[in-house]
Amino acid sequence: MKFFHLSDLHIGLKLMNRDLREDQEYILNQIVEAARREQPEAVVIAGDIYDKAVPSAESVEVFNRFITEMTAALPRSVLMMISGNHDSGPRVDCFRTVLSRQNLYMIGIPPMTEGQHIEKVTIKDRYGAVNFYLLPFVKPSMVKGITGSDENGNHLSYNRAIQALIEREAIDETQRNVFVSHQFYLPAGKRGEDVERMDSEITTVGNIDQVSAGILERFDYAALGHIHKPMKVGEGKLRYCGTPLACSVSEAGQQKGILMVDMGEKGREMAVTVLPLKPLRQVRVIKGELKEVLAQACGDYVSVVLTDKVDLDVFDMQDRIRLAFPRLLEIRREHVRSADYDRDLVSEEELDPFELCCRFLKASDEEDKAILRDVIHTVLGVK
């Protein structure tokens, strides 16, 4: 059984107000081509299909084209996806039953009543059944009706709630089982603060959403979403694939890709291969003095860090950098000139308007000062 593991498409994302539609379409086309070439029996998307709960019409159009092209490339394969914390569960869940008849499973809402269970999709190959358990993003309050509450009547912790949901399922461990989930699973022996998180991820205060990865050990593979950096949680069978495209400057330099999982007979070691994805434009951090930075002009998404220790003409500097980097994200200074505290001992209330303007505008020559004095006198009505 060969399947693709993807997550965190974040369709509609803007990178510091830069529209990434063209970049996302470019990556999604690469995924379709990889599927056409490898012909996996299944494709799994582990949450955060969209970047916003109410996606724009353009975002829906991008996703619609992606699914249309994917189903055309894989007419006999099964496509499975769950909602993430960025998605609207009810929106993803719309037409769930109808779509499942077309081998397209879009699961947006977890089980919430006693009669409901985690969606299970079974695919068979020459070694028997492979069961995919599809659990969308869960908050303990969402499943309180079936997991119960603690001894004080409060919601269970994320850890206990997910554990209770899994324990309700009659999992046949003689068969191969794959768990698809969008949560913050913590590797054994690590604390939440030990896990490197990307700037584009939503984190909770105190990492209260953390779940022990030990809960997943009964599965043959866990296709996880939510963490934007590729990461294993424990053994190689419990994995985050990361985003297919950098979603923040903190992801600059990361190699993105598709995880292709090849499962053989139950109990045998599986093969997990990274199929690299090459972005249309990289996200880069370029650091150095202004002259060094300008020498690296490019069309990538760039965060510039200037290390000059001397003052720079702010307006000239910005214009030159924007000209060199048309997709500039930000400019940061590593060294900021220390304040002249002796000069600042005089309160602004003690300075007249002319002195205040000279300080602010840094008027230096007598001609500038004469013009400035004339403007101030005109405004104040001084003759």
CSV table of C-alpha atoms in Angstrom, one decimal:
chain,number,residue,atom,x,y,z
A,1,MET,CA,0.0,0.0,0.0
A,2,LYS,CA,1.5,3.3,-1.1
A,3,PHE,CA,0.0,6.6,0.0
A,4,PHE,CA,1.0,10.3,0.1
A,5,HIS,CA,1.0,12.1,3.5
A,6,LEU,CA,0.4,15.9,3.2
A,7,SER,CA,-0.8,18.5,5.6
A,8,ASP,CA,-1.1,22.3,6.3
A,9,LEU,CA,-1.8,23.5,2.7
A,10,HIS,CA,-3.0,26.8,4.2
A,11,ILE,CA,-4.6,27.8,0.9
A,12,GLY,CA,-5.2,31.6,0.9
A,13,LEU,CA,-2.3,32.4,3.2
A,14,LYS,CA,-0.6,35.8,2.9
A,15,LEU,CA,3.1,36.1,3.8
A,16,MET,CA,3.4,39.5,5.5
A,17,ASN,CA,0.6,40.7,3.2
A,18,ARG,CA,2.3,39.1,0.1
A,19,ASP,CA,-0.3,37.2,-1.9
A,20,LEU,CA,1.0,33.6,-2.3
A,21,ARG,CA,-1.7,32.3,-4.7
A,22,GLU,CA,0.7,31.9,-7.6
A,23,ASP,CA,3.3,30.2,-5.3
A,24,GLN,CA,0.6,27.8,-3.8
A,25,GLU,CA,-0.7,26.9,-7.3
A,26,TYR,CA,2.8,26.1,-8.4
A,27,ILE,CA,3.4,23.7,-5.4
A,28,LEU,CA,0.0,22.1,-5.8
A,29,ASN,CA,0.7,21.4,-9.4
A,30,GLN,CA,3.9,19.7,-8.4
A,31,ILE,CA,2.0,17.5,-6.0
A,32,VAL,CA,-0.4,16.5,-8.8
A,33,GLU,CA,2.5,15.6,-11.0
A,34,ALA,CA,4.1,13.6,-8.3
A,35,ALA,CA,0.8,11.7,-7.8
A,36,ARG,CA,0.5,11.1,-11.6
A,37,ARG,CA,4.1,9.7,-11.6
A,38,GLU,CA,3.9,7.6,-8.4
A,39,GLN,CA,0.2,6.5,-8.6
A,40,PRO,CA,-0.3,6.1,-4.8
A,41,GLU,CA,-3.4,4.2,-3.7
A,42,ALA,CA,-4.4,7.0,-1.4
A,43,VAL,CA,-3.6,10.6,-0.6
A,44,VAL,CA,-4.0,11.9,3.0
A,45,ILE,CA,-4.2,15.6,3.9
A,46,ALA,CA,-3.9,16.0,7.7
A,47,GLY,CA,-5.7,19.3,8.2
A,48,ASP,CA,-5.5,23.0,7.6
A,49,ILE,CA,-6.7,22.8,4.1
A,50,TYR,CA,-7.4,26.6,4.2
A,51,ASP,CA,-5.6,29.4,6.1
A,52,LYS,CA,-8.9,30.8,7.3
A,53,ALA,CA,-12.2,29.3,8.6
A,54,VAL,CA,-14.1,31.3,6.0
A,55,PRO,CA,-11.8,31.1,2.9
A,56,SER,CA,-12.1,33.6,0.1
A,57,ALA,CA,-13.7,32.7,-3.2
A,58,GLU,CA,-10.2,32.7,-4.8
A,59,SER,CA,-9.0,30.2,-2.2
A,60,VAL,CA,-11.9,27.9,-2.8
A,61,GLU,CA,-11.2,28.1,-6.5
A,62,VAL,CA,-7.5,27.1,-6.0
A,63,PHE,CA,-8.6,24.1,-3.8
A,64,ASN,CA,-11.3,23.0,-6.3
A,65,ARG,CA,-8.8,23.0,-9.2
A,66,PHE,CA,-6.3,21.0,-7.1
A,67,ILE,CA,-8.8,18.3,-6.2
A,68,THR,CA,-10.2,18.2,-9.7
A,69,GLU,CA,-6.7,17.6,-11.1
A,70,MET,CA,-5.8,15.2,-8.4
A,71,THR,CA,-8.8,13.0,-9.0
A,72,ALA,CA,-8.1,13.0,-12.8
A,73,ALA,CA,-4.5,11.9,-12.1
A,74,LEU,CA,-5.6,9.2,-9.7
A,75,PRO,CA,-9.0,7.9,-10.9
A,76,ARG,CA,-8.8,4.7,-8.9
A,77,SER,CA,-7.3,6.2,-5.7
A,78,VAL,CA,-8.8,7.4,-2.5
A,79,LEU,CA,-8.4,11.0,-1.3
A,80,MET,CA,-8.8,11.6,2.4
A,81,MET,CA,-8.6,14.9,4.4
A,82,ILE,CA,-9.6,16.3,7.8
A,83,SER,CA,-10.1,19.8,9.1
A,84,GLY,CA,-7.4,21.5,11.1
A,85,ASN,CA,-7.6,24.3,13.6
A,86,HIS,CA,-7.5,26.9,10.8
A,87,ASP,CA,-10.5,25.3,9.0
A,88,SER,CA,-14.2,25.5,9.7
A,89,GLY,CA,-15.2,21.9,10.6
A,90,PRO,CA,-18.8,22.2,9.4
A,91,ARG,CA,-17.7,23.7,6.0
A,92,VAL,CA,-15.2,20.9,5.4
A,93,ASP,CA,-17.9,18.4,6.5
A,94,CYS,CA,-20.4,19.6,3.9
A,95,PHE,CA,-21.6,16.9,1.5
A,96,ARG,CA,-19.5,14.4,3.5
A,97,THR,CA,-21.7,11.4,2.7
A,98,VAL,CA,-22.1,12.3,-1.0
A,99,LEU,CA,-18.4,12.8,-1.6
A,100,SER,CA,-17.4,9.6,0.1
A,101,ARG,CA,-19.2,7.7,-2.7
A,102,GLN,CA,-16.7,9.3,-5.1
A,103,ASN,CA,-13.7,8.0,-3.0
A,104,LEU,CA,-13.3,11.6,-1.6
A,105,TYR,CA,-13.5,11.7,2.2
A,106,MET,CA,-13.6,15.2,3.7
A,107,ILE,CA,-14.1,14.9,7.4
A,108,GLY,CA,-14.6,18.1,9.3
A,109,ILE,CA,-16.3,17.2,12.5
A,110,PRO,CA,-15.2,14.6,15.1
A,111,PRO,CA,-17.6,12.2,16.8
A,112,MET,CA,-19.7,14.1,19.2
A,113,THR,CA,-22.5,11.7,20.3
A,114,GLU,CA,-22.4,8.2,21.7
A,115,GLY,CA,-23.5,6.6,18.4
A,116,GLN,CA,-20.7,8.3,16.4
A,117,HIS,CA,-17.1,7.1,15.9
A,118,ILE,CA,-13.9,8.2,14.3
A,119,GLU,CA,-14.4,7.9,10.5
A,120,LYS,CA,-12.7,4.7,9.3
A,121,VAL,CA,-11.8,4.2,5.6
A,122,THR,CA,-10.6,0.7,4.6
A,123,ILE,CA,-8.5,0.1,1.5
A,124,LYS,CA,-7.4,-3.4,0.6
A,125,ASP,CA,-4.2,-4.6,-1.1
A,126,ARG,CA,-2.5,-8.0,-1.6
A,127,TYR,CA,-1.7,-8.1,2.1
A,128,GLY,CA,-5.2,-7.4,3.3
A,129,ALA,CA,-6.9,-4.3,4.8
A,130,VAL,CA,-5.4,-1.0,5.7
A,131,ASN,CA,-7.7,1.0,8.0
A,132,PHE,CA,-7.4,4.8,8.0
A,133,TYR,CA,-8.8,6.5,11.1
A,134,LEU,CA,-9.6,10.1,10.2
A,135,LEU,CA,-9.9,12.4,13.3
A,136,PRO,CA,-10.3,16.2,12.6
A,137,PHE,CA,-8.9,18.8,15.0
A,138,VAL,CA,-10.4,18.3,18.4
A,139,LYS,CA,-10.9,20.6,21.4
A,140,PRO,CA,-12.0,18.8,24.6
A,141,SER,CA,-15.2,20.9,24.7
A,142,MET,CA,-16.2,19.6,21.3
A,143,VAL,CA,-16.3,15.9,22.4
A,144,LYS,CA,-17.4,16.4,26.1
A,145,GLY,CA,-20.7,14.6,25.3
A,146,ILE,CA,-18.9,11.3,24.7
A,147,THR,CA,-15.6,11.6,26.7
A,148,GLY,CA,-17.2,13.0,29.8
A,149,SER,CA,-15.5,15.5,32.3
A,150,ASP,CA,-13.0,15.3,35.1
A,151,GLU,CA,-13.8,14.8,38.8
A,152,ASN,CA,-14.6,18.5,39.1
A,153,GLY,CA,-16.9,18.6,36.2
A,154,ASN,CA,-14.4,20.4,33.9
A,155,HIS,CA,-13.4,19.5,30.4
A,156,LEU,CA,-10.8,16.8,30.1
A,157,SER,CA,-7.3,17.8,29.1
A,158,TYR,CA,-6.4,17.5,25.4
A,159,ASN,CA,-4.4,14.5,26.2
A,160,ARG,CA,-7.2,12.7,28.1
A,161,ALA,CA,-9.8,13.7,25.5
A,162,ILE,CA,-7.8,12.3,22.5
A,163,GLN,CA,-7.0,9.1,24.5
A,164,ALA,CA,-10.7,8.6,25.3
A,165,LEU,CA,-11.7,9.0,21.7
A,166,ILE,CA,-9.1,6.4,20.5
A,167,GLU,CA,-10.0,3.9,23.3
A,168,ARG,CA,-13.7,3.9,22.1
A,169,GLU,CA,-12.6,2.4,18.8
A,170,ALA,CA,-12.5,-1.3,18.2
A,171,ILE,CA,-9.1,-1.3,16.5
A,172,ASP,CA,-8.1,-4.7,15.1
A,173,GLU,CA,-4.4,-4.7,15.7
A,174,THR,CA,-3.8,-7.8,13.5
A,175,GLN,CA,-4.5,-5.5,10.6
A,176,ARG,CA,-2.6,-2.4,9.4
A,177,ASN,CA,-3.9,0.8,10.9
A,178,VAL,CA,-3.1,4.4,10.0
A,179,PHE,CA,-4.2,7.3,12.2
A,180,VAL,CA,-4.7,10.8,10.6
A,181,SER,CA,-4.9,13.7,13.1
A,182,HIS,CA,-4.3,17.4,13.5
A,183,GLN,CA,-3.0,18.0,17.0
A,184,PHE,CA,0.1,18.9,18.9
A,185,TYR,CA,1.6,15.5,19.7
A,186,LEU,CA,4.6,15.6,22.1
A,187,PRO,CA,7.5,13.3,21.5
A,188,ALA,CA,8.3,11.0,24.5
A,189,GLY,CA,10.6,12.6,27.1
A,190,LYS,CA,10.1,16.2,25.7
A,191,ARG,CA,8.3,19.2,27.1
A,192,GLY,CA,6.1,21.4,24.9
A,193,GLU,CA,8.7,24.2,25.1
A,194,ASP,CA,11.4,21.9,23.8
A,195,VAL,CA,9.7,21.5,20.5
A,196,GLU,CA,10.7,24.2,17.9
A,197,ARG,CA,7.6,25.9,16.6
A,198,MET,CA,7.3,28.1,13.5
A,199,ASP,CA,6.0,31.6,13.6
A,200,SER,CA,3.1,30.7,11.3
A,201,GLU,CA,1.7,28.2,13.9
A,202,ILE,CA,-1.0,29.0,16.4
A,203,THR,CA,0.3,28.1,19.9
A,204,THR,CA,-1.5,28.0,23.2
A,205,VAL,CA,-0.4,29.5,26.5
A,206,GLY,CA,1.4,26.9,28.5
A,207,ASN,CA,1.1,24.4,25.6
A,208,ILE,CA,-2.2,23.2,27.2
A,209,ASP,CA,-3.1,21.5,23.8
A,210,GLN,CA,-0.2,19.0,24.0
A,211,VAL,CA,-1.0,15.3,23.6
A,212,SER,CA,1.4,12.5,24.5
A,213,ALA,CA,2.6,10.7,21.3
A,214,GLY,CA,2.5,7.4,23.3
A,215,ILE,CA,-1.3,7.3,22.6
A,216,LEU,CA,-0.4,6.6,18.9
A,217,GLU,CA,1.9,3.6,19.4
A,218,ARG,CA,-0.9,1.1,18.6
A,219,PHE,CA,-1.0,2.4,15.0
A,220,ASP,CA,1.3,1.3,12.3
A,221,TYR,CA,1.6,4.8,11.0
A,222,ALA,CA,0.4,8.2,12.2
A,223,ALA,CA,0.0,10.9,9.5
A,224,LEU,CA,0.0,14.1,11.5
A,225,GLY,CA,-0.6,17.7,10.7
A,226,HIS,CA,-0.3,21.0,12.7
A,227,ILE,CA,3.5,21.3,13.1
A,228,HIS,CA,4.9,23.2,10.1
A,229,LYS,CA,8.4,21.8,10.3
A,230,PRO,CA,8.9,18.1,9.2
A,231,MET,CA,9.3,16.1,12.4
A,232,LYS,CA,9.2,12.6,13.9
A,233,VAL,CA,7.4,12.1,17.2
A,234,GLY,CA,9.1,9.0,18.5
A,235,GLU,CA,9.7,6.3,16.0
A,236,GLY,CA,9.7,6.9,12.2
A,237,LYS,CA,6.1,5.7,12.0
A,238,LEU,CA,4.7,8.8,13.8
A,239,ARG,CA,5.4,11.8,11.7
A,240,TYR,CA,4.6,15.4,10.8
A,241,CYS,CA,5.2,16.1,7.1
A,242,GLY,CA,5.3,19.9,7.5
A,243,THR,CA,3.9,22.4,5.1
A,244,PRO,CA,4.5,22.0,1.4
A,245,LEU,CA,5.4,25.7,1.2
A,246,ALA,CA,7.1,28.0,3.7
A,247,CYS,CA,4.4,29.9,5.6
A,248,SER,CA,6.7,32.3,7.6
A,249,VAL,CA,10.3,33.6,7.6
A,250,SER,CA,11.1,31.1,10.4
A,251,GLU,CA,10.7,28.4,7.8
A,252,ALA,CA,13.4,29.9,5.5
A,253,GLY,CA,15.8,27.3,4.2
A,254,GLN,CA,13.6,24.3,5.2
A,255,GLN,CA,13.4,21.5,2.6
A,256,LYS,CA,9.7,20.9,2.0
A,257,GLY,CA,8.2,17.7,0.5
A,258,ILE,CA,5.6,15.0,0.3
A,259,LEU,CA,6.0,12.0,2.5
A,260,MET,CA,5.4,8.9,0.4
A,261,VAL,CA,4.7,5.9,2.7
A,262,ASP,CA,5.0,2.3,1.3
A,263,MET,CA,3.4,-0.2,3.7
A,264,GLY,CA,4.1,-3.9,3.2
A,265,GLU,CA,2.9,-6.8,5.2
A,266,LYS,CA,1.8,-6.3,8.8
A,267,GLY,CA,4.8,-6.2,11.1
A,268,ARG,CA,7.3,-5.5,8.4
A,269,GLU,CA,9.3,-2.3,8.2
A,270,MET,CA,7.7,0.3,6.0
A,271,ALA,CA,9.5,2.7,3.7
A,272,VAL,CA,9.0,6.5,4.0
A,273,THR,CA,10.4,8.6,1.2
A,274,VAL,CA,10.5,12.3,1.0
A,275,LEU,CA,9.5,13.6,-2.4
A,276,PRO,CA,11.1,17.1,-2.5
A,277,LEU,CA,9.0,20.1,-3.5
A,278,LYS,CA,10.7,23.1,-5.1
A,279,PRO,CA,9.0,26.4,-4.6
A,280,LEU,CA,8.5,29.0,-7.3
A,281,ARG,CA,10.3,31.5,-5.0
A,282,GLN,CA,12.3,30.8,-1.8
A,283,VAL,CA,11.8,32.5,1.5
A,284,ARG,CA,15.2,33.9,2.5
A,285,VAL,CA,16.9,35.8,5.2
A,286,ILE,CA,19.7,38.0,3.9
A,287,LYS,CA,22.0,39.5,6.5
A,288,GLY,CA,24.9,41.9,6.2
A,289,GLU,CA,25.8,45.5,5.6
A,290,LEU,CA,23.8,47.4,3.1
A,291,LYS,CA,26.4,47.1,0.3
A,292,GLU,CA,26.6,43.3,0.8
A,293,VAL,CA,22.8,42.9,1.0
A,294,LEU,CA,22.3,44.9,-2.3
A,295,ALA,CA,24.8,42.6,-4.1
A,296,GLN,CA,22.4,39.7,-3.5
A,297,ALA,CA,19.4,41.1,-5.4
A,298,CYS,CA,16.8,38.5,-6.3
A,299,GLY,CA,13.1,37.9,-6.8
A,300,ASP,CA,12.6,35.7,-3.8
A,301,TYR,CA,10.6,36.6,-0.6
A,302,VAL,CA,13.3,38.3,1.5
A,303,SER,CA,13.7,39.4,5.1
A,304,VAL,CA,16.7,41.8,5.2
A,305,VAL,CA,18.7,42.1,8.4
A,306,LEU,CA,21.2,45.1,8.2
A,307,THR,CA,24.3,44.9,10.3
A,308,ASP,CA,25.6,48.5,9.6
A,309,LYS,CA,26.8,50.2,12.8
A,310,VAL,CA,26.6,53.7,11.2
A,311,ASP,CA,23.5,55.7,10.5
A,312,LEU,CA,21.9,55.2,7.1
A,313,ASP,CA,19.7,57.5,5.1
A,314,VAL,CA,16.4,55.8,5.9
A,315,PHE,CA,14.5,56.8,2.8
A,316,ASP,CA,17.4,56.1,0.4
A,317,MET,CA,18.1,52.8,2.1
A,318,GLN,CA,14.5,51.6,1.8
A,319,ASP,CA,14.2,52.6,-1.8
A,320,ARG,CA,17.4,50.8,-2.8
A,321,ILE,CA,16.5,47.7,-0.9
A,322,ARG,CA,13.0,47.6,-2.4
A,323,LEU,CA,14.5,48.0,-5.9
A,324,ALA,CA,16.9,45.1,-5.3
A,325,PHE,CA,14.2,42.9,-3.8
A,326,PRO,CA,10.7,43.4,-5.4
A,327,ARG,CA,9.2,40.9,-3.0
A,328,LEU,CA,10.7,42.3,0.1
A,329,LEU,CA,9.0,41.2,3.3
A,330,GLU,CA,10.7,43.3,6.0
A,331,ILE,CA,13.8,45.3,6.9
A,332,ARG,CA,15.4,44.9,10.3
A,333,ARG,CA,18.4,46.5,11.9
A,334,GLU,CA,20.7,44.4,14.0
A,335,HIS,CA,22.5,47.5,15.5
A,336,VAL,CA,20.4,50.4,16.5
A,337,ARG,CA,22.2,53.7,17.3
A,338,SER,CA,22.1,54.3,21.1
A,339,ALA,CA,20.2,57.4,22.2
A,340,ASP,CA,22.0,60.6,23.0
A,341,TYR,CA,20.8,60.8,26.6
A,342,ASP,CA,22.5,64.1,27.4
A,343,ARG,CA,20.6,65.7,24.5
A,344,ASP,CA,17.3,64.2,25.6
A,345,LEU,CA,17.6,65.6,29.1
A,346,VAL,CA,15.7,68.6,27.9
A,347,SER,CA,12.0,67.9,27.9
A,348,GLU,CA,10.1,68.5,24.7
A,349,GLU,CA,7.8,70.9,26.6
A,350,GLU,CA,10.8,73.2,27.1
A,351,LEU,CA,11.7,73.4,23.4
A,352,ASP,CA,10.0,75.9,21.1
A,353,PRO,CA,8.3,74.7,17.9
A,354,PHE,CA,11.3,75.6,15.8
A,355,GLU,CA,13.7,73.6,17.9
A,356,LEU,CA,11.3,70.6,18.0
A,357,CYS,CA,11.0,70.6,14.2
A,358,CYS,CA,14.8,70.9,13.7
A,359,ARG,CA,15.3,67.9,16.0
A,360,PHE,CA,12.7,65.9,14.2
A,361,LEU,CA,13.6,66.8,10.6
A,362,LYS,CA,17.4,67.1,11.3
A,363,ALA,CA,17.6,70.4,9.4
A,364,SER,CA,21.3,71.2,9.3
A,365,ASP,CA,22.1,74.0,7.0
A,366,GLU,CA,21.0,77.6,7.3
A,367,GLU,CA,18.9,77.6,4.2
A,368,ASP,CA,16.8,74.7,5.5
A,369,LYS,CA,16.4,76.4,8.8
A,370,ALA,CA,15.3,79.7,7.2
A,371,ILE,CA,12.6,77.9,5.2
A,372,LEU,CA,11.5,76.0,8.3
A,373,ARG,CA,11.4,79.2,10.4
A,374,ASP,CA,9.3,80.9,7.8
A,375,VAL,CA,6.8,77.9,7.6
A,376,ILE,CA,6.4,77.9,11.4
A,377,HIS,CA,5.9,81.6,11.6
A,378,THR,CA,3.2,81.4,8.9
A,379,VAL,CA,1.4,78.6,10.7
A,380,LEU,CA,1.6,80.4,14.1
A,381,GLY,CA,0.7,83.8,12.6
A,382,VAL,CA,3.9,85.4,13.7
A,383,LYS,CA,5.0,88.5,11.8
